[in-house]
Coordinates of C-alpha atoms (C1' of nucleotides) in Angstrom, one line a residue:
Chain A
M1 CA 27.9 -24.9 42.9
S2 CA 30.1 -22.1 44.1
L3 CA 27.7 -19.5 42.8
E4 CA 27.3 -16.7 45.4
L5 CA 24.6 -14.2 44.8
R6 CA 23.6 -11.3 46.9
V7 CA 22.0 -8.0 46.4
D8 CA 22.6 -4.6 48.1
R9 CA 19.3 -3.1 49.0
N10 CA 20.9 0.3 49.8
S11 CA 22.3 0.6 46.3
P12 CA 20.6 2.8 43.9
V13 CA 21.0 0.1 41.3
P14 CA 17.7 -1.8 40.8
L15 CA 17.7 -5.2 42.4
Y16 CA 16.8 -7.0 39.2
F17 CA 19.7 -5.3 37.5
Q18 CA 22.1 -6.3 40.3
L19 CA 21.1 -9.9 39.9
A20 CA 21.3 -9.8 36.1
Q21 CA 24.8 -8.4 36.3
Q22 CA 25.9 -11.1 38.7
L23 CA 24.4 -13.8 36.7
E24 CA 26.0 -12.4 33.5
A25 CA 29.4 -12.2 35.2
A26 CA 29.1 -15.8 36.4
I27 CA 28.3 -16.9 32.9
E28 CA 31.2 -14.8 31.5
R29 CA 33.6 -16.2 34.0
G30 CA 32.5 -19.8 33.4
V31 CA 31.1 -20.3 36.9
L32 CA 27.8 -21.1 35.2
T33 CA 28.7 -23.5 32.4
P34 CA 26.8 -23.8 29.1
G35 CA 23.8 -26.1 29.6
S36 CA 23.8 -25.9 33.3
L37 CA 20.4 -25.3 35.0
L38 CA 19.9 -22.1 37.0
G39 CA 17.6 -23.5 39.7
N40 CA 14.0 -22.6 39.8
E41 CA 12.8 -19.0 40.2
I42 CA 10.9 -19.5 43.5
E43 CA 13.9 -21.0 45.2
L44 CA 16.3 -18.4 43.8
A45 CA 13.9 -15.6 45.0
A46 CA 13.8 -17.1 48.5
R47 CA 17.6 -17.4 48.6
L48 CA 18.1 -13.8 47.7
G49 CA 15.2 -12.5 49.7
L50 CA 13.5 -11.1 46.6
S51 CA 10.1 -11.6 45.1
R52 CA 9.6 -13.9 42.2
P53 CA 8.7 -11.1 39.6
T54 CA 12.0 -9.3 40.5
V55 CA 14.0 -12.5 39.8
R56 CA 12.0 -13.1 36.6
Q57 CA 12.8 -9.6 35.4
A58 CA 16.5 -10.2 35.9
I59 CA 16.4 -13.6 34.1
Q60 CA 14.3 -12.2 31.3
S61 CA 16.8 -9.5 30.6
L62 CA 19.5 -12.2 30.1
V63 CA 17.1 -14.3 28.0
D64 CA 16.7 -11.2 25.8
K65 CA 20.5 -10.9 25.5
G66 CA 20.7 -14.5 24.4
L67 CA 22.6 -15.7 27.4
L68 CA 19.9 -17.9 29.0
V69 CA 17.1 -20.1 27.7
R70 CA 13.9 -20.8 29.5
R71 CA 11.7 -23.9 28.9
R72 CA 8.5 -24.5 30.6
G73 CA 8.6 -27.7 32.7
V74 CA 12.3 -27.9 32.3
G75 CA 14.0 -24.8 33.8
T76 CA 16.4 -22.1 32.9
Q77 CA 19.7 -23.1 31.2
V78 CA 22.8 -21.3 30.2
V79 CA 23.0 -21.2 26.4
H80 CA 25.3 -23.7 24.9
S81 CA 27.5 -21.5 22.7
R82 CA 28.2 -18.1 24.0
V83 CA 27.4 -15.2 21.8
K84 CA 30.3 -12.8 21.1
R85 CA 28.6 -9.5 20.6
P86 CA 24.9 -9.3 21.1
L87 CA 24.2 -6.7 18.5
E88 CA 25.6 -3.2 18.1
L89 CA 25.2 -0.2 16.0
S90 CA 28.6 -0.4 14.5
S91 CA 30.8 2.6 14.5
L92 CA 33.7 2.4 12.1
Y93 CA 35.9 4.5 14.4
D94 CA 35.2 2.3 17.4
D95 CA 35.6 -0.9 15.3
L96 CA 39.0 0.2 14.1
E97 CA 40.1 1.4 17.5
A98 CA 39.0 -1.9 19.1
A99 CA 41.1 -3.7 16.5
G100 CA 44.1 -1.7 17.5
Q101 CA 44.2 0.1 14.2
R102 CA 44.6 3.7 15.4
P103 CA 42.1 5.4 13.3
A104 CA 42.6 8.8 11.9
T105 CA 40.2 11.1 10.1
T106 CA 40.7 13.7 7.4
V107 CA 37.8 16.2 7.2
L108 CA 37.3 17.1 3.6
V109 CA 34.2 19.1 3.9
N110 CA 32.2 20.5 6.8
T111 CA 29.5 23.0 5.7
L112 CA 25.8 23.8 5.7
V113 CA 24.1 23.0 2.4
P114 CA 20.4 23.0 1.2
A115 CA 19.0 19.5 1.6
S116 CA 18.5 17.5 -1.6
A117 CA 15.3 15.6 -2.0
E118 CA 17.0 12.3 -1.0
V119 CA 18.6 13.8 2.1
A120 CA 15.4 15.6 3.2
A121 CA 13.4 12.4 2.9
A122 CA 15.9 10.4 4.8
L123 CA 16.1 13.0 7.7
G124 CA 12.4 13.8 7.6
L125 CA 13.0 17.5 7.0
G126 CA 11.7 19.9 4.3
E127 CA 13.5 19.9 1.0
G128 CA 15.8 22.9 0.6
G129 CA 16.3 23.6 4.3
D130 CA 19.8 23.7 5.6
V131 CA 21.6 20.6 6.7
H132 CA 25.2 19.9 7.7
R133 CA 27.2 18.1 5.1
V134 CA 30.3 16.3 6.4
E135 CA 32.8 14.5 4.1
R136 CA 35.6 12.5 5.7
L137 CA 38.3 10.1 4.8
R138 CA 39.0 7.5 7.4
L139 CA 42.5 6.1 7.6
A140 CA 44.2 3.4 9.6
H141 CA 48.0 3.2 9.8
G142 CA 48.0 6.0 7.2
E143 CA 46.1 3.9 4.6
P144 CA 42.6 5.0 3.5
I145 CA 39.8 2.7 4.7
A146 CA 36.6 4.5 3.9
Y147 CA 35.1 7.6 2.4
L148 CA 32.3 8.9 4.5
V149 CA 29.6 11.4 3.5
N150 CA 27.1 12.4 6.2
F151 CA 24.2 14.7 6.5
L152 CA 22.8 15.9 9.9
P153 CA 19.9 18.1 10.8
P154 CA 20.9 21.6 11.9
G155 CA 21.1 22.7 15.5
L156 CA 21.6 19.2 16.8
L157 CA 25.3 19.1 17.3
D158 CA 28.3 21.3 17.5
L159 CA 30.1 20.0 14.4
D160 CA 33.5 21.3 15.1
T161 CA 36.1 20.1 12.6
A162 CA 38.7 19.5 15.3
H163 CA 36.2 17.2 17.1
L164 CA 35.4 15.4 13.9
R165 CA 39.1 14.8 13.3
A166 CA 39.6 13.4 16.8
T167 CA 36.7 11.0 17.1
G168 CA 33.7 9.4 15.4
L169 CA 30.3 10.8 14.7
Y170 CA 28.5 8.5 17.1
R171 CA 30.7 9.4 20.0
L172 CA 30.1 13.1 19.2
M173 CA 26.4 12.5 19.2
R174 CA 26.4 10.5 22.5
S175 CA 28.4 13.2 24.2
A176 CA 25.9 15.8 23.1
G177 CA 23.2 13.9 25.0
I178 CA 21.6 12.2 22.1
T179 CA 20.5 8.7 22.9
L180 CA 20.9 6.6 19.8
H181 CA 18.2 4.0 19.3
S182 CA 18.3 2.3 15.9
A183 CA 19.6 2.6 12.4
R184 CA 18.3 1.5 9.1
Q185 CA 21.2 0.2 6.9
S186 CA 21.6 -0.9 3.4
I187 CA 24.8 -2.6 2.4
G188 CA 25.8 -3.3 -1.2
A189 CA 28.8 -3.3 -3.5
R190 CA 29.8 -1.6 -6.8
A191 CA 32.8 -0.8 -8.9
A192 CA 34.8 2.3 -8.0
T193 CA 34.6 5.4 -10.2
C194 CA 37.8 7.1 -11.2
A195 CA 37.4 9.8 -8.5
E196 CA 36.5 7.3 -5.8
A197 CA 39.4 5.1 -6.7
E198 CA 41.8 7.9 -6.4
R199 CA 40.5 9.0 -3.0
L200 CA 40.7 5.5 -1.6
G201 CA 43.9 4.4 -3.3
E202 CA 42.3 1.8 -5.4
K203 CA 42.1 1.2 -9.2
E204 CA 39.2 2.3 -11.2
G205 CA 36.6 -0.5 -11.4
A206 CA 37.9 -2.1 -8.1
P207 CA 35.1 -3.5 -6.0
L208 CA 33.9 -1.2 -3.2
L209 CA 31.6 -1.9 -0.3
T210 CA 28.8 0.6 0.0
M211 CA 26.6 1.5 3.0
E212 CA 23.7 3.9 3.4
R213 CA 22.4 4.5 6.8
T214 CA 19.9 6.6 8.6
T215 CA 20.2 6.7 12.4
F216 CA 17.4 7.5 14.8
D217 CA 17.4 8.6 18.4
D218 CA 15.1 7.3 21.1
T219 CA 12.3 9.6 20.1
G220 CA 12.3 8.4 16.6
R221 CA 13.9 11.5 15.1
A222 CA 16.4 10.9 12.3
V223 CA 19.7 12.3 13.5
E224 CA 22.0 11.3 10.7
F225 CA 22.0 10.1 7.2
G226 CA 25.2 8.9 5.5
T227 CA 26.5 7.2 2.4
H228 CA 29.8 5.4 2.9
L229 CA 32.3 3.7 0.7
Y230 CA 34.7 1.1 2.1
R231 CA 37.7 -0.7 0.7
P232 CA 36.7 -4.4 1.0
S233 CA 40.3 -5.4 1.5
R234 CA 40.5 -3.3 4.7
Y235 CA 37.0 -3.6 6.2
S236 CA 34.0 -5.8 6.3
F237 CA 30.8 -5.6 8.4
E238 CA 30.5 -8.0 11.3
F239 CA 27.4 -8.2 13.4
Q240 CA 25.0 -10.4 15.3
L241 CA 21.4 -10.5 14.3
L242 CA 18.7 -11.6 16.7
V243 CA 15.4 -13.2 15.6
R244 CA 12.3 -11.3 16.6
S245 CA 9.9 -13.7 18.2
Chain B
M1 CA -9.5 9.8 20.5
S2 CA -11.4 7.0 18.8
L3 CA -9.1 4.4 20.2
E4 CA -11.1 1.4 21.3
L5 CA -9.3 -1.2 23.3
R6 CA -10.7 -4.3 24.8
V7 CA -9.4 -7.7 25.8
D8 CA -11.0 -11.1 25.6
R9 CA -10.5 -13.0 28.8
N10 CA -11.6 -16.3 27.3
S11 CA -9.0 -16.1 24.6
P12 CA -5.9 -18.3 25.0
V13 CA -3.8 -15.3 23.8
P14 CA -2.2 -13.6 26.9
L15 CA -3.9 -10.4 27.9
Y16 CA -0.7 -8.3 27.6
F17 CA -0.2 -9.7 24.1
Q18 CA -3.7 -8.8 23.0
L19 CA -3.2 -5.3 24.3
A20 CA 0.1 -5.0 22.6
Q21 CA -1.3 -6.2 19.3
Q22 CA -4.1 -3.7 19.4
L23 CA -1.8 -0.8 20.3
E24 CA 0.5 -1.8 17.5
A25 CA -2.4 -2.0 15.0
A26 CA -3.6 1.4 16.1
I27 CA -0.1 2.9 15.5
E28 CA 0.1 1.1 12.2
R29 CA -3.3 2.4 11.0
G30 CA -2.4 5.9 12.2
V31 CA -5.1 6.0 14.9
L32 CA -2.3 6.8 17.3
T33 CA -0.2 9.4 15.6
P34 CA 3.5 9.9 16.1
G35 CA 4.2 12.0 19.2
S36 CA 0.7 11.4 20.7
L37 CA 0.5 10.5 24.4
L38 CA -0.9 7.1 25.3
G39 CA -2.5 8.1 28.6
N40 CA -1.1 6.9 31.9
E41 CA -0.8 3.3 32.8
I42 CA -3.1 3.3 35.9
E43 CA -6.0 4.8 33.9
L44 CA -5.3 2.5 31.0
A45 CA -5.4 -0.5 33.3
A46 CA -8.6 0.7 34.9
R47 CA -10.3 1.2 31.5
L48 CA -9.4 -2.3 30.4
G49 CA -10.0 -4.0 33.7
L50 CA -6.4 -5.1 33.8
S51 CA -3.7 -4.7 36.5
R52 CA -1.0 -2.2 36.0
P53 CA 1.8 -4.8 35.6
T54 CA -0.1 -6.4 32.7
V55 CA -0.5 -3.1 30.9
R56 CA 3.2 -2.4 31.5
Q57 CA 4.2 -5.7 30.0
A58 CA 2.2 -4.8 26.9
I59 CA 3.7 -1.3 26.6
Q60 CA 7.2 -2.6 27.3
S61 CA 7.0 -5.0 24.4
L62 CA 6.3 -2.1 22.1
V63 CA 9.0 0.0 23.6
D64 CA 11.4 -2.9 22.8
K65 CA 10.1 -2.9 19.3
G66 CA 10.9 0.8 19.0
L67 CA 7.2 1.8 18.5
L68 CA 6.8 3.7 21.8
V69 CA 9.0 5.8 24.1
R70 CA 8.5 6.1 27.8
R71 CA 9.8 9.1 29.8
R72 CA 9.4 9.4 33.5
G73 CA 7.3 12.3 34.5
V74 CA 6.1 12.8 31.0
G75 CA 4.3 9.7 29.7
T76 CA 4.3 7.2 26.9
Q77 CA 4.5 8.5 23.4
V78 CA 4.3 7.1 20.0
V79 CA 7.7 7.3 18.3
H80 CA 8.0 10.2 15.9
S81 CA 9.2 8.3 12.8
R82 CA 7.9 4.9 12.3
V83 CA 10.3 2.1 11.9
K84 CA 9.7 -0.1 8.9
R85 CA 11.1 -3.4 9.9
P86 CA 12.3 -3.9 13.4
L87 CA 15.1 -6.3 12.7
E88 CA 15.1 -9.7 11.1
L89 CA 17.3 -12.5 10.3
S90 CA 17.1 -11.9 6.6
S91 CA 16.3 -14.8 4.4
L92 CA 17.2 -14.3 0.8
Y93 CA 14.3 -16.5 -0.3
D94 CA 11.7 -14.6 1.8
D95 CA 13.2 -11.2 0.8
L96 CA 12.9 -12.0 -2.9
E97 CA 9.4 -13.4 -2.5
A98 CA 8.3 -10.3 -0.5
A99 CA 9.6 -8.2 -3.3
G100 CA 7.5 -10.1 -5.8
Q101 CA 10.5 -11.6 -7.5
R102 CA 9.4 -15.3 -7.6
P103 CA 12.6 -16.9 -6.4
A104 CA 13.8 -20.2 -7.9
T105 CA 16.5 -22.4 -6.7
T106 CA 18.9 -24.7 -8.6
V107 CA 20.5 -27.3 -6.3
L108 CA 24.0 -27.9 -7.5
V109 CA 25.3 -30.1 -4.8
N110 CA 23.7 -31.9 -1.8
T111 CA 26.0 -34.4 -0.1
L112 CA 27.7 -35.4 3.1
V113 CA 31.4 -34.4 3.3
P114 CA 34.0 -34.4 6.0
A115 CA 34.1 -31.1 7.8
S116 CA 37.1 -28.8 7.0
A117 CA 38.7 -27.0 9.9
E118 CA 36.9 -23.8 9.1
V119 CA 33.5 -25.5 8.9
A120 CA 34.1 -27.6 12.0
A121 CA 35.0 -24.5 14.0
A122 CA 32.0 -22.5 12.8
L123 CA 29.6 -25.3 13.6
G124 CA 31.3 -26.3 16.9
L125 CA 31.9 -29.9 15.7
G126 CA 34.9 -32.1 15.4
E127 CA 37.1 -31.7 12.4
G128 CA 36.7 -34.5 9.8
G129 CA 33.2 -35.5 11.0
D130 CA 30.5 -35.6 8.4
V131 CA 28.5 -32.5 7.6
H132 CA 25.9 -31.7 4.9
R133 CA 27.2 -29.6 2.1
V134 CA 24.6 -27.8 0.0
E135 CA 25.4 -25.7 -3.0
R136 CA 22.6 -23.7 -4.6
L137 CA 22.1 -21.0 -7.2
R138 CA 19.3 -18.6 -6.5
L139 CA 17.4 -17.0 -9.4
A140 CA 14.7 -14.5 -9.8
H141 CA 12.9 -14.1 -13.1
G142 CA 15.4 -16.6 -14.5
E143 CA 18.4 -14.4 -13.7
P144 CA 21.0 -15.6 -11.2
I145 CA 21.0 -13.6 -8.0
A146 CA 23.3 -15.5 -5.6
Y147 CA 25.5 -18.5 -5.2
L148 CA 25.0 -20.1 -1.9
V149 CA 27.2 -22.7 -0.1
N150 CA 25.9 -24.0 3.2
F151 CA 27.1 -26.5 5.8
L152 CA 24.8 -28.1 8.3
P153 CA 25.4 -30.5 11.1
P154 CA 24.2 -34.1 10.4
G155 CA 20.9 -35.4 11.7
L156 CA 19.3 -32.1 12.2
L157 CA 17.2 -31.9 9.1
D158 CA 15.9 -33.9 6.2
L159 CA 17.7 -32.2 3.4
D160 CA 15.7 -33.4 0.5
T161 CA 16.8 -31.8 -2.8
A162 CA 13.1 -31.3 -3.8
H163 CA 12.5 -29.4 -0.6
L164 CA 15.6 -27.3 -1.2
R165 CA 14.4 -26.4 -4.6
A166 CA 11.0 -25.3 -3.4
T167 CA 11.8 -23.1 -0.5
G168 CA 14.6 -21.5 1.6
L169 CA 16.8 -23.1 4.2
Y170 CA 15.4 -21.1 7.0
R171 CA 11.8 -22.2 6.3
L172 CA 13.0 -25.7 6.1
M173 CA 14.6 -25.4 9.5
R174 CA 11.6 -23.7 11.1
S175 CA 9.3 -26.4 9.8
A176 CA 11.6 -29.0 11.3
G177 CA 10.9 -27.5 14.7
I178 CA 14.2 -25.6 15.0
T179 CA 13.7 -22.2 16.7
L180 CA 16.3 -19.8 15.2
H181 CA 17.7 -17.4 17.7
S182 CA 20.6 -15.4 16.2
A183 CA 23.2 -15.3 13.5
R184 CA 26.7 -13.9 13.3
Q185 CA 27.2 -12.3 9.9
S186 CA 30.1 -10.9 8.1
I187 CA 29.5 -8.9 4.9
G188 CA 32.2 -7.8 2.5
A189 CA 33.0 -7.4 -1.2
R190 CA 35.5 -8.7 -3.7
A191 CA 36.1 -9.2 -7.4
A192 CA 34.6 -12.3 -9.1
T193 CA 36.9 -15.1 -10.1
C194 CA 36.4 -16.6 -13.6
A195 CA 34.3 -19.5 -12.3
E196 CA 32.2 -17.4 -10.1
A197 CA 31.6 -14.9 -12.8
E198 CA 30.4 -17.6 -15.1
R199 CA 28.0 -19.1 -12.6
L200 CA 26.4 -15.7 -11.8
G201 CA 26.4 -14.3 -15.3
E202 CA 28.9 -11.6 -14.6
K203 CA 32.3 -10.7 -16.0
E204 CA 35.5 -11.7 -14.4
G205 CA 36.6 -9.1 -11.9
A206 CA 33.1 -7.7 -11.4
P207 CA 32.3 -6.7 -7.9
L208 CA 30.5 -9.2 -5.8
L209 CA 28.9 -8.9 -2.4
T210 CA 30.0 -11.7 0.0
M211 CA 28.4 -12.9 3.2
E212 CA 29.5 -15.5 5.8
R213 CA 27.0 -16.5 8.3
T214 CA 26.6 -18.8 11.3
T215 CA 23.1 -19.3 12.6
F216 CA 22.3 -20.4 16.1
D217 CA 19.1 -21.9 17.5
D218 CA 17.6 -21.0 20.9
T219 CA 19.8 -23.4 22.8
G220 CA 22.9 -21.8 21.3
R221 CA 23.8 -24.6 19.0
A222 CA 25.2 -23.7 15.6
V223 CA 22.7 -25.0 13.0
E224 CA 24.1 -23.6 9.8
F225 CA 27.2 -22.1 8.4
G226 CA 27.2 -20.6 4.9
T227 CA 29.3 -18.5 2.5
H228 CA 27.3 -16.7 -0.1
L229 CA 28.0 -14.6 -3.1
Y230 CA 25.5 -12.0 -4.4
R231 CA 25.3 -9.9 -7.5
P232 CA 25.3 -6.4 -6.2
S233 CA 23.2 -5.1 -9.1
R234 CA 20.5 -7.5 -8.0
Y235 CA 20.6 -7.6 -4.3
S236 CA 21.7 -5.6 -1.3
F237 CA 21.3 -6.1 2.5
E238 CA 18.7 -4.0 4.2
F239 CA 18.2 -4.2 7.9
Q240 CA 17.4 -2.3 11.0
L241 CA 19.9 -2.4 13.9
L242 CA 18.9 -1.6 17.5
V243 CA 21.2 -0.2 20.0
R244 CA 21.7 -2.2 23.1
S245 CA 21.1 -0.1 26.2
Chain C
dC1 C1' 2.4 -37.0 39.3
dA2 C1' 5.6 -33.2 40.8
dG3 C1' 8.1 -29.4 39.2
dT4 C1' 8.9 -25.9 36.0
dG5 C1' 8.1 -21.4 33.8
dG6 C1' 3.9 -18.2 31.9
dT7 C1' 0.6 -15.2 33.3
dC8 C1' -2.0 -12.1 36.3
dT9 C1' -3.5 -9.4 40.4
dA10 C1' -3.8 -5.4 43.8
dG11 C1' -1.6 -3.1 46.1
dA12 C1' 3.0 0.0 47.6
dC13 C1' 6.8 3.4 47.6
dC14 C1' 10.2 6.0 44.9
dA15 C1' 12.4 9.1 41.2
dC16 C1' 11.8 12.1 37.9
dT17 C1' 9.5 15.9 35.0
dT18 C1' 6.7 19.8 34.5
dA19 C1' 4.5 23.7 36.0
Chain D
dA1 C1' 2.6 20.1 44.0
dA2 C1' 0.8 17.0 40.9
dG3 C1' 1.4 13.5 37.6
dT4 C1' 4.2 10.3 35.3
dG5 C1' 6.8 6.0 34.8
dG6 C1' 10.4 2.7 37.6
dT7 C1' 10.7 -0.7 40.9
dC8 C1' 9.0 -4.1 44.1
dT9 C1' 6.1 -7.3 46.9
dA10 C1' 3.3 -11.7 48.1
dG11 C1' 0.5 -14.0 46.7
dA12 C1' -2.5 -16.9 42.8
dC13 C1' -3.7 -20.1 39.0
dC14 C1' -2.5 -22.2 34.6
dA15 C1' 0.2 -24.9 30.9
dC16 C1' 3.7 -27.6 29.8
dT17 C1' 7.5 -31.1 30.7
dG18 C1' 9.4 -34.9 32.6
dT19 C1' 9.0 -39.4 35.3

DNA sequence: CAGTGGTCTAGACCACTTA
DNA sequence: AAGTGGTCTAGACCACTGT
């Protein structure tokens, strides 16, 4: 095996993380092939001059990512079929950009409004308090893809219309120092109303994909609630779900 | 704080797991309120007669679940807004049962067929080799909810039609000793064809929710590929996504 | 039986936050 | 400066898997 591993003890990057990165890269590049055994933890630790718990921490992080499998009495193996994307909070803007679709955004509305009961409940705020309401049309290659309505708690973000035109909401939140943690999503379908059909360039009654989402940051605060409409001919949701053990 | 924690050293359940369960129960029951501090790890370890790494392992598992937040220099806090479901590989059968809908299944087809190119690619098998093809109609309260077509590699499961009628595919796989690990899903929408409309009790052209899914076990093998059609008036997908750090 | 991962301990030093 | 979590060590014993 041509697998060369080494760690830099002067680096500020944690040792377990350095090791995890190198193992992941080796799997990615095919140096470690699916099904191959990693060698036992004790020996690996000795070879790297690390303690066993440190090596275990590195391996565990890759097991959590679904790249490795550990079996007692057997060893640690590279998973047979590599997973494409582990799991992501999908951002329509990033998805389109990654697909080379050159997303564009038209900001239809960007104001403060009193929170309705539904919005207040989703964001965990008092009913009637002010919230940002942002309404956008997302396009790719000049064609409408989705109609997005979002509500955000006040004072969290500088919701400049120019910023909203140039990028996605998630990027805006991340660059404002908000660490996104999780989102609760509901995906369904229904027929387009007349107004919706016109906005999206569909016919009345055409099937539309619907999503409602509440996003939480790492302290558990709701930072965004949105109801979105997608043209199913132009967009579908793709993601990887992991089983909780 | 009336929080009583204790561990049973004679139990076969790992100590860190016992502690994690008790903390989770305390959060669930509201004994630990959102935002409250957990007390530092050293003191917690001393109180329980455990070592610090063991306590950390328990806390880390709850951080991963999104129930706790740790901040250096601050402490460990209960997350502000409790997460309903962490994230699950959703099973239509279990979802319906949990909602008190008394699911029923009609097995339309259950045979071995040669794998098409699409199916072979999804399951990682050779084209033309035999695969199970299962076609089912899922009902709740006698109303059709979904039309399910699944392909499974041969020799993995005893696909008895009576079993298929009585339960879901995921339960069948679990009881056959298969440990599910992850699934790649694609969710979209489209108009019902005439045949589909008739099967589901909709009108031709009605919007339908579509899902394609490939499920993998913990060794990375594909164990199931399916294309499903749902009536959006009866079912929508609900789930929690976690951000990868 | 030998070899593997699973759990656990009792320390240590460091980086960061808050006051 | 004091207190927190983040990282790391060098051991130990156990449970499970294969031969």
